[in-house]
mmCIF file of C-alpha atoms and ligand atoms in Angstrom:
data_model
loop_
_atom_site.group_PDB
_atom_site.id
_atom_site.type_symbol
_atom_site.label_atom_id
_atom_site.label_comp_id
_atom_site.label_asym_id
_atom_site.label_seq_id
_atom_site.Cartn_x
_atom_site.Cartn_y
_atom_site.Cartn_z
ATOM 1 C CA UNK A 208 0.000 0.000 0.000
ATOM 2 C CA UNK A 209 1.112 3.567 -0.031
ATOM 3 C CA UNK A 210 2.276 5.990 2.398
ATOM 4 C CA UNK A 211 -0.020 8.447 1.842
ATOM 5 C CA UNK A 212 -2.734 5.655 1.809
ATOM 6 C CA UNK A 213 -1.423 4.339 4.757
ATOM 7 C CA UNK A 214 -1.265 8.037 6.528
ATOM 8 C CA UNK A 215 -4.779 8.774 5.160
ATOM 9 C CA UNK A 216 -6.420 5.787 6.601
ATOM 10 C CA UNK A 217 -4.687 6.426 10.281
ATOM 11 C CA UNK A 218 -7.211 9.790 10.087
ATOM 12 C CA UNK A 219 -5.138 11.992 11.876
ATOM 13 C CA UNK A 220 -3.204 9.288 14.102
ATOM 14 C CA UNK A 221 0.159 9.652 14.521
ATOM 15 C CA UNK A 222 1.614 6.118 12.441
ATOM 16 C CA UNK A 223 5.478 4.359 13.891
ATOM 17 C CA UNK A 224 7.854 3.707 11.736
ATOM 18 C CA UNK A 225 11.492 3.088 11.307
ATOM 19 C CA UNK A 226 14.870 3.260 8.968
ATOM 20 C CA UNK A 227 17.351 0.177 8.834
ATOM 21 C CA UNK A 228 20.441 0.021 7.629
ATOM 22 C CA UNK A 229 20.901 -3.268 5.165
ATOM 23 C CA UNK A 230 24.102 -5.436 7.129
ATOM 24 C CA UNK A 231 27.713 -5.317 6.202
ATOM 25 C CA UNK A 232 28.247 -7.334 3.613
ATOM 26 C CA UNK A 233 28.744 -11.104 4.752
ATOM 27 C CA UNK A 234 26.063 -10.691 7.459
ATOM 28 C CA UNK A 235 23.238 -12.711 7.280
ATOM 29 C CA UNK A 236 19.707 -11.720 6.772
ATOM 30 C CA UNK A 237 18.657 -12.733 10.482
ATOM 31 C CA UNK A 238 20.176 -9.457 11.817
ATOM 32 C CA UNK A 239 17.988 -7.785 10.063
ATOM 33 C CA UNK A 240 15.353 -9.663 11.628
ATOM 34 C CA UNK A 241 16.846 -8.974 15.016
ATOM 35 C CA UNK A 242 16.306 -4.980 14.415
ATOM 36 C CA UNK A 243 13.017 -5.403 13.157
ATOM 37 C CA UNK A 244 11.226 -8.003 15.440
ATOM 38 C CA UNK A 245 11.342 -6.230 19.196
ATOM 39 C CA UNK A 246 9.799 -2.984 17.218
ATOM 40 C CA UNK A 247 6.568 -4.755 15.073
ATOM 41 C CA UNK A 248 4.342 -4.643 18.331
ATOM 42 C CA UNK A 249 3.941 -1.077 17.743
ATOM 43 C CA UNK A 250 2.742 -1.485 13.827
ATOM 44 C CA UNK A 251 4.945 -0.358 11.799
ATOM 45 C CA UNK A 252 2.961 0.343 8.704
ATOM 46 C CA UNK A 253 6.314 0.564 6.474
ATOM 47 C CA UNK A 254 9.850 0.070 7.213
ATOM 48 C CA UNK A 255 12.878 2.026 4.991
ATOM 49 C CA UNK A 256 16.019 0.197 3.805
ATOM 50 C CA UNK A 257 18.762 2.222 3.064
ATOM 51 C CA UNK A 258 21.107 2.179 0.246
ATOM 52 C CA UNK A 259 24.738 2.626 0.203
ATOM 53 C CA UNK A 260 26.746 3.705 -2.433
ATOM 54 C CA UNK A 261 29.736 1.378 -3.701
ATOM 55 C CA UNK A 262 33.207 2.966 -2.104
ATOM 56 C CA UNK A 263 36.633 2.788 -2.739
ATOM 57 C CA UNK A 264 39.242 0.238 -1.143
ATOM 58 C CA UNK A 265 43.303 -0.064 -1.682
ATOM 59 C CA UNK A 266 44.288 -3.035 -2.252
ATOM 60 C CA UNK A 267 48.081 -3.412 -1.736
ATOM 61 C CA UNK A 268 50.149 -5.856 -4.009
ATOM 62 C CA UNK A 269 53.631 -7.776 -3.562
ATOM 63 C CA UNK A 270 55.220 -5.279 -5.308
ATOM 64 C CA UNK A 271 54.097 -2.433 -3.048
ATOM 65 C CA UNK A 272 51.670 -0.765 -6.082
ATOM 66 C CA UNK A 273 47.815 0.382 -4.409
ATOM 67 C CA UNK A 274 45.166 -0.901 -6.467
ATOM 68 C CA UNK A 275 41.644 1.347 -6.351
ATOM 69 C CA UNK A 276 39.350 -1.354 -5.759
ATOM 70 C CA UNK A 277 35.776 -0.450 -6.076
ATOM 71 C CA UNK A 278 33.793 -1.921 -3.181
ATOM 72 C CA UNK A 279 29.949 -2.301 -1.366
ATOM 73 C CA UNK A 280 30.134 -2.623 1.952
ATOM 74 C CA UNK A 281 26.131 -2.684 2.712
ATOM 75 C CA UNK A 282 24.449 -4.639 -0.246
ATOM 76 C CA UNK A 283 21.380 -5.955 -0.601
ATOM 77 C CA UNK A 284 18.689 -3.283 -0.263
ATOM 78 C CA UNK A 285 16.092 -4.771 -2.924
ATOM 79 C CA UNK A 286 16.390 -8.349 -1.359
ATOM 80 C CA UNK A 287 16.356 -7.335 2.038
ATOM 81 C CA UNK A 288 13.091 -5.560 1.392
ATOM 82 C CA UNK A 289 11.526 -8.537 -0.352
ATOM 83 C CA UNK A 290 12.159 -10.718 2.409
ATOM 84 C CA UNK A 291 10.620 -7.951 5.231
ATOM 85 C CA UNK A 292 7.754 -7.705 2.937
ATOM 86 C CA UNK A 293 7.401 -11.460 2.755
ATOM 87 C CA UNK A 294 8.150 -12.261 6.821
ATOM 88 C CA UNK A 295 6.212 -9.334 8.644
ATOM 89 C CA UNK A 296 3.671 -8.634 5.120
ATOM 90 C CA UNK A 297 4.477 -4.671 6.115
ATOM 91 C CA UNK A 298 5.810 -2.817 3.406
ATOM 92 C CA UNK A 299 9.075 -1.881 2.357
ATOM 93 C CA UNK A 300 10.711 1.703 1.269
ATOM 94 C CA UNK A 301 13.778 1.022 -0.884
ATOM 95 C CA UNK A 302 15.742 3.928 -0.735
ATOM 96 C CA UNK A 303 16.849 4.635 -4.416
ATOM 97 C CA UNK A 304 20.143 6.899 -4.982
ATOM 98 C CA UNK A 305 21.797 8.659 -7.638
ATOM 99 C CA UNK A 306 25.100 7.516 -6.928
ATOM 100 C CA UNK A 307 26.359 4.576 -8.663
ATOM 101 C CA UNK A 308 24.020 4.328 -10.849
ATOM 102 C CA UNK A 309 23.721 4.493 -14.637
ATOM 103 C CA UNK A 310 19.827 5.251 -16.146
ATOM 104 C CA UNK A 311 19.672 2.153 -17.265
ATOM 105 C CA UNK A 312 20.728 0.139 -14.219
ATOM 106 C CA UNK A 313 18.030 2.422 -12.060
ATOM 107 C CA UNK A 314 15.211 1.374 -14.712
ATOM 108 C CA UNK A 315 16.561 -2.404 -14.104
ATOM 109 C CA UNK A 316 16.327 -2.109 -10.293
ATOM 110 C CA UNK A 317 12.664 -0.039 -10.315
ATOM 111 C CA UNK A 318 11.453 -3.192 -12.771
ATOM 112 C CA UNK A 319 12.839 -5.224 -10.042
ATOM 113 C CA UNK A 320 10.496 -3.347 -7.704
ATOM 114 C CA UNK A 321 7.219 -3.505 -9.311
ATOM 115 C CA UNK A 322 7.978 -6.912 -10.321
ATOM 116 C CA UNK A 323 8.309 -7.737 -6.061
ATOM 117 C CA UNK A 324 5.245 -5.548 -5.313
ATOM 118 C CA UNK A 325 6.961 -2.571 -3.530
ATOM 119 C CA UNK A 326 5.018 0.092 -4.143
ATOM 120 C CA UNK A 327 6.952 2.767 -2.249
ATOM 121 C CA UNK A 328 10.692 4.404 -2.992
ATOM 122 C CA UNK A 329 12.342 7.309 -1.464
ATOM 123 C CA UNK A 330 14.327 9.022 -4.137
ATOM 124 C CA UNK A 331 17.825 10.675 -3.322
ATOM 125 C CA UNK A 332 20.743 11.985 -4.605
ATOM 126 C CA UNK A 333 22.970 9.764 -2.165
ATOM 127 C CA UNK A 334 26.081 10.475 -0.063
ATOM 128 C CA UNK A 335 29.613 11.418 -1.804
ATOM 129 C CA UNK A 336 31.564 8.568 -1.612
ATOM 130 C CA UNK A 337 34.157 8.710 1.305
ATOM 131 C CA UNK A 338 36.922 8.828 -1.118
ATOM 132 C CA UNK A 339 35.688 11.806 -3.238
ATOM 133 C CA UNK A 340 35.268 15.465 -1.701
ATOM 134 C CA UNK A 341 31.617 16.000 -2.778
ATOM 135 C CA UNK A 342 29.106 13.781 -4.405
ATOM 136 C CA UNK A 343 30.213 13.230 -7.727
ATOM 137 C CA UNK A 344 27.530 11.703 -10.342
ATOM 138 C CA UNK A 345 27.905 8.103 -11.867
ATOM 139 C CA UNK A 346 28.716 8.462 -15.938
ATOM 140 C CA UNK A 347 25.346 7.727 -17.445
ATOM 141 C CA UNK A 348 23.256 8.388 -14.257
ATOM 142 C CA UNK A 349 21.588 11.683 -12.208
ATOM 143 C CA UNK A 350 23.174 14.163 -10.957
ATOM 144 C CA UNK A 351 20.206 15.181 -8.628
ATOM 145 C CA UNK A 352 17.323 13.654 -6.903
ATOM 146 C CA UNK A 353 14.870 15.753 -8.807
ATOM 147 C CA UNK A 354 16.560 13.801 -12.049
ATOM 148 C CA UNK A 355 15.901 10.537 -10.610
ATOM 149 C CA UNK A 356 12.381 11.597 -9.477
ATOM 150 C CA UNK A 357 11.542 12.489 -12.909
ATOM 151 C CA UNK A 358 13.190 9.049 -14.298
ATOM 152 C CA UNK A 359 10.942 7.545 -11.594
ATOM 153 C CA UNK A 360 7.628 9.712 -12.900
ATOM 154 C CA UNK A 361 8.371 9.031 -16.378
ATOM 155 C CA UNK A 362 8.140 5.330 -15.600
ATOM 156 C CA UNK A 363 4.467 5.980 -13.921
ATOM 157 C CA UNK A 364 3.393 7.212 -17.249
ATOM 158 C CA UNK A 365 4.422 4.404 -19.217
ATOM 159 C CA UNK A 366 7.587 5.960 -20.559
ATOM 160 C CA UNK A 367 10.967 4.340 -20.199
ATOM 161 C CA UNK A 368 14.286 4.747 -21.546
ATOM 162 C CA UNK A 369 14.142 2.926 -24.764
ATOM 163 C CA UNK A 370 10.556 2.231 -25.527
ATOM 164 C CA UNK A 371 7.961 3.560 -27.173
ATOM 165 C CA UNK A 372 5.309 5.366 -24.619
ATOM 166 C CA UNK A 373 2.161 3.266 -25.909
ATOM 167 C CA UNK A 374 3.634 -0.127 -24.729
ATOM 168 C CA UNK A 375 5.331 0.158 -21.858
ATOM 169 C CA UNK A 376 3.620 -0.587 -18.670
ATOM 170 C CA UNK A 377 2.952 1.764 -16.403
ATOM 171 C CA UNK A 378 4.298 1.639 -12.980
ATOM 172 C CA UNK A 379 2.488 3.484 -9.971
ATOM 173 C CA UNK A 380 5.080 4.059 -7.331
ATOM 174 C CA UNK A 381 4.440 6.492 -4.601
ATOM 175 C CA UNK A 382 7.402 8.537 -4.493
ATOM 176 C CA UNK A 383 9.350 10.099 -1.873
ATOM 177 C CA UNK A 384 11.872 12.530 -1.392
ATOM 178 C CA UNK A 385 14.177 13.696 1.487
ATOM 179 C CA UNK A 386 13.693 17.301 3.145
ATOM 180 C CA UNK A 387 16.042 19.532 5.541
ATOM 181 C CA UNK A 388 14.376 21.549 8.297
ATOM 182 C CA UNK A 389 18.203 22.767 8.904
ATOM 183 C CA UNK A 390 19.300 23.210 4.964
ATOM 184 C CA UNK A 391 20.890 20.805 3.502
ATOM 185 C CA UNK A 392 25.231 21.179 3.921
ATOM 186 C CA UNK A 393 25.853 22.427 0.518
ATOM 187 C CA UNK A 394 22.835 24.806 -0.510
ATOM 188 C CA UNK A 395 24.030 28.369 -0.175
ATOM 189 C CA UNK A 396 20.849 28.716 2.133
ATOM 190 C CA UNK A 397 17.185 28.178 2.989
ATOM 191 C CA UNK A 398 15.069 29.307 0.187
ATOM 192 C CA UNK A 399 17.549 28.156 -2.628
ATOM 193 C CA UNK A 400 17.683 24.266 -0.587
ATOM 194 C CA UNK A 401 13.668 25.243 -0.570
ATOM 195 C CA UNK A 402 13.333 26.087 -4.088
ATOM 196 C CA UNK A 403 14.535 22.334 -5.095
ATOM 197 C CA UNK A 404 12.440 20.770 -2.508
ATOM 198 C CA UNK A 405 9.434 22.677 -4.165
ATOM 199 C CA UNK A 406 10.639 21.601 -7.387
ATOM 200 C CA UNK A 407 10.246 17.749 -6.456
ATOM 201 C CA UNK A 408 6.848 17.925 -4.942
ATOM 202 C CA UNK A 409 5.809 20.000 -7.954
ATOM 203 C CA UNK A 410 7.414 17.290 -10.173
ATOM 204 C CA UNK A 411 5.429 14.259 -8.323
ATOM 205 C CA UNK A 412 7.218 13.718 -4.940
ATOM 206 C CA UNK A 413 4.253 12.455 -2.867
ATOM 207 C CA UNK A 414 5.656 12.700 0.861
ATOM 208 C CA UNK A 415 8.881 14.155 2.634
ATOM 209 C CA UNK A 416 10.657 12.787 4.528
ATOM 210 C CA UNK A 417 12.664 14.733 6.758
ATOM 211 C CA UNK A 418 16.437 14.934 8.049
ATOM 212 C CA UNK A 419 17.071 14.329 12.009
ATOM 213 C CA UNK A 420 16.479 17.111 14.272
ATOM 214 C CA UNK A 421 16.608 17.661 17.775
ATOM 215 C CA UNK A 422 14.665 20.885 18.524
ATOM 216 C CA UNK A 423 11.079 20.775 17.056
ATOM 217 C CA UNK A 424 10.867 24.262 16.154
ATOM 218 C CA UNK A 425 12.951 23.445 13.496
ATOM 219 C CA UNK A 426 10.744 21.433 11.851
ATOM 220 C CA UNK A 427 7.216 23.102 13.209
ATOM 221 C CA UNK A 428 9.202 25.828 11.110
ATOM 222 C CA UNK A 429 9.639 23.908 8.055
ATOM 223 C CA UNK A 430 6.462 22.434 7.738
ATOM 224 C CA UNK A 431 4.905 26.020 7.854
ATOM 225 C CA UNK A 432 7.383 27.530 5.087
ATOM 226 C CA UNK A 433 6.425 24.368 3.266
ATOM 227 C CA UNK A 434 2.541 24.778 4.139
ATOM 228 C CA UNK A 435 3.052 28.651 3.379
ATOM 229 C CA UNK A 436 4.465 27.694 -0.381
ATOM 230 C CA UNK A 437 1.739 25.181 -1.529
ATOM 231 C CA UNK A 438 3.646 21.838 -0.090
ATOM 232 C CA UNK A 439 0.606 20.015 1.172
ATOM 233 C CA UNK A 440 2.169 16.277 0.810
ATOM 234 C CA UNK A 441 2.862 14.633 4.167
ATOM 235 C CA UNK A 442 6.122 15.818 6.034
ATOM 236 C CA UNK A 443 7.274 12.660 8.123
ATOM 237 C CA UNK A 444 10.164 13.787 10.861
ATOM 238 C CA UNK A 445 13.081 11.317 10.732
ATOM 239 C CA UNK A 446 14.019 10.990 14.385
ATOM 240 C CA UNK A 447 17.136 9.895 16.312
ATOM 241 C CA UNK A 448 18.058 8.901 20.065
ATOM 242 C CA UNK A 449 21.003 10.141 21.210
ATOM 243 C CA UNK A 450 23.063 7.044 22.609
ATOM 244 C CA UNK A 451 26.234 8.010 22.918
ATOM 245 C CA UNK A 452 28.163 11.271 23.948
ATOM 246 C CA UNK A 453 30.316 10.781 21.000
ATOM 247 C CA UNK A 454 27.334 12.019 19.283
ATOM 248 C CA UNK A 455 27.393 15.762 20.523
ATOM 249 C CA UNK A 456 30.382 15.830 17.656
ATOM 250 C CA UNK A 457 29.588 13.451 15.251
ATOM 251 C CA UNK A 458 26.255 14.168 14.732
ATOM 252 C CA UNK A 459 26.356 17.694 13.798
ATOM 253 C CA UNK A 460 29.598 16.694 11.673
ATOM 254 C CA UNK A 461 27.949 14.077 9.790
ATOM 255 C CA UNK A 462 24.301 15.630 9.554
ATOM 256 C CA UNK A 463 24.771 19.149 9.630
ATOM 257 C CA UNK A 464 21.988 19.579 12.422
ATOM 258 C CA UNK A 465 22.189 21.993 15.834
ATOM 259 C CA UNK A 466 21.651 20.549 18.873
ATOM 260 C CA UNK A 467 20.309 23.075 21.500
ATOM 261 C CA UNK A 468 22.242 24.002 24.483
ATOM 262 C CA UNK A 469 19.810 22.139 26.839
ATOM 263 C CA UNK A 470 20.577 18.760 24.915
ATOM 264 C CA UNK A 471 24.097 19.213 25.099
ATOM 265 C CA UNK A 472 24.539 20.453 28.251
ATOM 266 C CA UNK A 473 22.572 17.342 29.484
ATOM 267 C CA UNK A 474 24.936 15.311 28.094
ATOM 268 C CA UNK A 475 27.728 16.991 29.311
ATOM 269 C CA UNK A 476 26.462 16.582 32.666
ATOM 270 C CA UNK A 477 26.311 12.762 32.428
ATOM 271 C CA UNK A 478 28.894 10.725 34.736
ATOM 272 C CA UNK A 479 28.600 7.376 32.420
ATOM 273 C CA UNK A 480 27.512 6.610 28.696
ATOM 274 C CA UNK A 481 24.227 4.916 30.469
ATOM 275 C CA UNK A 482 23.072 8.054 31.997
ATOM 276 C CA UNK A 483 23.951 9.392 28.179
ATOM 277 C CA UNK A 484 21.828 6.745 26.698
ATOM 278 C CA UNK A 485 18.547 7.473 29.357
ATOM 279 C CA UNK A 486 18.955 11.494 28.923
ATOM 280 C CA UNK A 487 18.683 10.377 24.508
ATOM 281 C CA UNK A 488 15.728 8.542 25.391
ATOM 282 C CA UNK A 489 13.849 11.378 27.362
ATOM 283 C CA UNK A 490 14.547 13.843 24.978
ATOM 284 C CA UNK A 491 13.343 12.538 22.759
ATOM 285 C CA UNK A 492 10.016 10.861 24.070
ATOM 286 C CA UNK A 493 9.744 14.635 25.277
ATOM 287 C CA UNK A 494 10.080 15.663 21.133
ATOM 288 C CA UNK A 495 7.342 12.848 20.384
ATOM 289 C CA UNK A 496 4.757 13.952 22.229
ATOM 290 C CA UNK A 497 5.245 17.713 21.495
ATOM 291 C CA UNK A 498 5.721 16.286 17.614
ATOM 292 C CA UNK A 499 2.441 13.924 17.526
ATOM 293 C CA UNK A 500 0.848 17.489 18.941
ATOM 294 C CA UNK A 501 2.033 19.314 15.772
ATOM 295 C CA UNK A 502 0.024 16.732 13.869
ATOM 296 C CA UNK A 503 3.005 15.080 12.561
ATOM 297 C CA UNK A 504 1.095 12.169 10.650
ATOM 298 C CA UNK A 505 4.400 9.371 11.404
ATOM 299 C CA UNK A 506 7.580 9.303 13.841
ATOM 300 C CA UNK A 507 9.876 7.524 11.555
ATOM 301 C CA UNK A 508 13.260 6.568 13.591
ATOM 302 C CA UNK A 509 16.652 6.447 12.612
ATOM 303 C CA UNK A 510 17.273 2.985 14.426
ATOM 304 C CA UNK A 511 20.726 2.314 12.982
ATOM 305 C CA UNK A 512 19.820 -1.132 12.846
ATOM 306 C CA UNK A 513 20.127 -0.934 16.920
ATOM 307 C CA UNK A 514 16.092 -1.573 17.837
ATOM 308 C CA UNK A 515 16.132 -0.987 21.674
ATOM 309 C CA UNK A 516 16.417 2.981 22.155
ATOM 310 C CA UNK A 517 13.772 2.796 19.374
ATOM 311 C CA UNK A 518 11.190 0.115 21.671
ATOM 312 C CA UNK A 519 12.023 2.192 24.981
ATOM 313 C CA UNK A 520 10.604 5.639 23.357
ATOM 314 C CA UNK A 521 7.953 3.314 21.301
ATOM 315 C CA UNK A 522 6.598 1.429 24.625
ATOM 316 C CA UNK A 523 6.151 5.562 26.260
ATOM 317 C CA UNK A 524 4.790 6.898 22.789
ATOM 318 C CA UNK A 525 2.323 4.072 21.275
HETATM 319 P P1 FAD B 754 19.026 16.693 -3.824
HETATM 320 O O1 FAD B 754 17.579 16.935 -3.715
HETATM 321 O O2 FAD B 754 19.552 16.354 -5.182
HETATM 322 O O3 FAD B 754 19.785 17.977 -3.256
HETATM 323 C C1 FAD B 754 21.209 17.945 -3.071
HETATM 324 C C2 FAD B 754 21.728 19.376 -3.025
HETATM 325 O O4 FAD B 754 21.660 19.973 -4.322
HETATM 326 C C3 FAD B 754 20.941 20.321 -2.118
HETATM 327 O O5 FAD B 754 21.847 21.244 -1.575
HETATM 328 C C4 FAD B 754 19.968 21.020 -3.062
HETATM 329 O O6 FAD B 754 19.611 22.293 -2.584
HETATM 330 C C5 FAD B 754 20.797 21.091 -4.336
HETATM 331 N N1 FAD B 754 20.026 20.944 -5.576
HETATM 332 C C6 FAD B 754 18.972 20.138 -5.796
HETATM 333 N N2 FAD B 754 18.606 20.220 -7.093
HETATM 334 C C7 FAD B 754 19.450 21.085 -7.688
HETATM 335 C C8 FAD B 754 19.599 21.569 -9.012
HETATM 336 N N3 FAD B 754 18.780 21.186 -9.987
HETATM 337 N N4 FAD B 754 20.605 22.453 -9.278
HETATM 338 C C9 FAD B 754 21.442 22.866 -8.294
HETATM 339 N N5 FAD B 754 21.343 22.434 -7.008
HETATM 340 C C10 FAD B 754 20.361 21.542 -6.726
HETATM 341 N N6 FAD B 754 22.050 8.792 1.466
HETATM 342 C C11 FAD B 754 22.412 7.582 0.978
HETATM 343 O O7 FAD B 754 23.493 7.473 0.370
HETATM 344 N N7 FAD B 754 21.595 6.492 1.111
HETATM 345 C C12 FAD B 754 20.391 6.561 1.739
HETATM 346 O O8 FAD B 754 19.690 5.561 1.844
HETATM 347 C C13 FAD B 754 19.984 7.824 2.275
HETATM 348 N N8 FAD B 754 18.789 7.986 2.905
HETATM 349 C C14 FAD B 754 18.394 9.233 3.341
HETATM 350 C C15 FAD B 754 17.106 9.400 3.904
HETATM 351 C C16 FAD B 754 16.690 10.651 4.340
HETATM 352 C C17 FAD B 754 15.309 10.807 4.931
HETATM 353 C C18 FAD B 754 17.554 11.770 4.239
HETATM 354 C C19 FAD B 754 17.133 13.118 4.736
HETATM 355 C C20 FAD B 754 18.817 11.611 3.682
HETATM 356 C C21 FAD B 754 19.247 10.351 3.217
HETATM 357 N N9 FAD B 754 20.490 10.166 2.608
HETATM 358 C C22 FAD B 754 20.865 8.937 2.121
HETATM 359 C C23 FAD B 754 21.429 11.291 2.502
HETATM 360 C C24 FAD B 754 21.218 12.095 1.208
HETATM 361 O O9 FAD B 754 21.452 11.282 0.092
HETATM 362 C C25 FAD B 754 22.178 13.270 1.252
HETATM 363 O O10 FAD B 754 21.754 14.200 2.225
HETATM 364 C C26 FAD B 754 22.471 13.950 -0.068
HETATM 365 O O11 FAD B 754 23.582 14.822 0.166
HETATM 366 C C27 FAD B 754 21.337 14.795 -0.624
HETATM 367 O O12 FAD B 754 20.298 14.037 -1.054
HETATM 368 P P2 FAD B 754 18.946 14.704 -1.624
HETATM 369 O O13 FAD B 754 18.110 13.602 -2.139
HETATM 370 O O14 FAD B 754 18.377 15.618 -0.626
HETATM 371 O O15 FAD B 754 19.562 15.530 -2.861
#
């Protein structure tokens, strides 16, 4: 089913759902099923599957030379959401990226999808490869998520690549894109990062879903710039515990978010990583409540593939 069927038929409830990360590769497919099972008492409607960009490895030979070795540390995002579809018969959001792929091969892999009976995707651009400064496009592929949107669009109305419009099948996949309440890192600000989310929606993008955040005015903010510029397609916060003090750094590093002083200076304050872990928890049961007040219409968590801060704030929310 769709998201926005799926939000529509809650009538105004607020819906659980969560993000996993597919396992390194040579992991088997029951941790997967270890992240997923403690949280499906709180009915998930949908659960996300990441996707992760092939990277770069050196190899080094006998003779001392480095070989660039291209390598995927996380496959297995299609298959991983055929199986959750077929064990827990909730559906599955493939997240589709720019990044490593040509047209062609993303045509191949949406095929794939309709052919398994996904009918959701989230549609990004992808990460920059760790190697590479900034996110450099794949030869052949999209440079943007808006391109792969429209790729995505085109195949809703019957046209593909290399076919002639009247006999291709059409595909109908409810498409979603990713949103910033904080701007994303590299727009030059607000209303230009704005501007291309605008653009998406306008193209077809049928739900947002949003970056982390950790102070809700950020995205009570958002939604009302979005609300004030004709966006009226569900915005969906993407939420994260804290559970580790490491965090204060690496999360605004990695994410390009703000954590407010009262967060931080809680954690600060903490004599052990447990008390760390609790403080993550309360905040952000305490952002839940004030969220599913906003009318948010889903709290969809960040689990990292690590269920249990996820069922603590679950078990106090739903
Ligand atoms: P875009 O919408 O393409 O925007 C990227 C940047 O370019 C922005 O600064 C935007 O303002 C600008 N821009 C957009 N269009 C244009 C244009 N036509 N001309 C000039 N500038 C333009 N990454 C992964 O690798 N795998 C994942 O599974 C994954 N899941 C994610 C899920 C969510 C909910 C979110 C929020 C992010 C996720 N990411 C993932 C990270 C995401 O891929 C990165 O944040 C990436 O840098 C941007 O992706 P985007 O889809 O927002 O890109």
């Amino acid at each position: 089913m769709k998201i926005t069927d799926h939000i529509a038929n809650a009538k105004g409830k607020t819906l659980f759902s969560f993000e996993l990360l597919p396992p390194v590769k040579g992991k088997s497919i029951h941790g997967i099923y270890d992240a997923i099972d403690p949280l499906m008492e709180f009915k998930p409607p949908f659960i996300d599957v990441t996707y992760h960009r092939e990277d770069y490895i050196y190899k080094q030979h006998d003779n001392g030379l480095l070989e660039k070795v291209s390598y995927r540390k996380r496959p297995g995002t299609v298959a991983i959401c055929a199986a959750i579809m077929n064990r827990y018969k909730v559906d599955a959001v493939p997240h589709l990226i720019c990044g490593g792929f040509t047209k062609e091969e993303t045509e191949n892999a949406l095929i794939d999808l309709q052919f398994l009976g996904i009918d959701n995707v989230l549609v990004l651009r992808g990460d920059a490869r760790h190697a590479d400064a900034s996110f450099i496009p794949t030869p052949g592929g999209h440079a943007y998520a808006s391109e792969l949107l429209e790729q995505v669009c085109n195949m809703n109305s019957g046209i593909y690549l290399h076919e002639d419009h009247d006999t291709s099948y059409k595909t109908d996949f409810c498409i979603g894109v990713a949103g910033y309440p904080e701007k994303h890192f590299e727009a030059p600000n607000m209303q230009t990062d704005f501007k291309f989310l605008k653009k998406k929606v306008d193209m077809g993008a049928k739900f947002i879903v949003t970056q982390m955040f950790f102070d809700n005015t950020k995205y009570s903010d958002f939604v009302k710039l979005c609300r004030e510029n004709g966006i009226d397609v569900p915005i969906i916060p993407g939420l994260k515990p804290i559970t580790s003090s490491k965090q204060l750094i690496s999360l605004p590093k990695i994410f390009h978010l703000d954590m407010p002083e009262a967060l931080s200076d809680g954690i600060q304050k903490c004599k052990s990583e447990k008390e760390v872990k609790e403080l993550g928890i309360e905040w952000m049961i305490h952002q839940c409540k004030e969220l599913i007040q906003l009318g948010a219409p889903v709290l969809h968590f960040y689990t990292m593939s690590n269920p249990g801060p996820t069922r603590k704030i679950a078990e106090a929310i739903f």
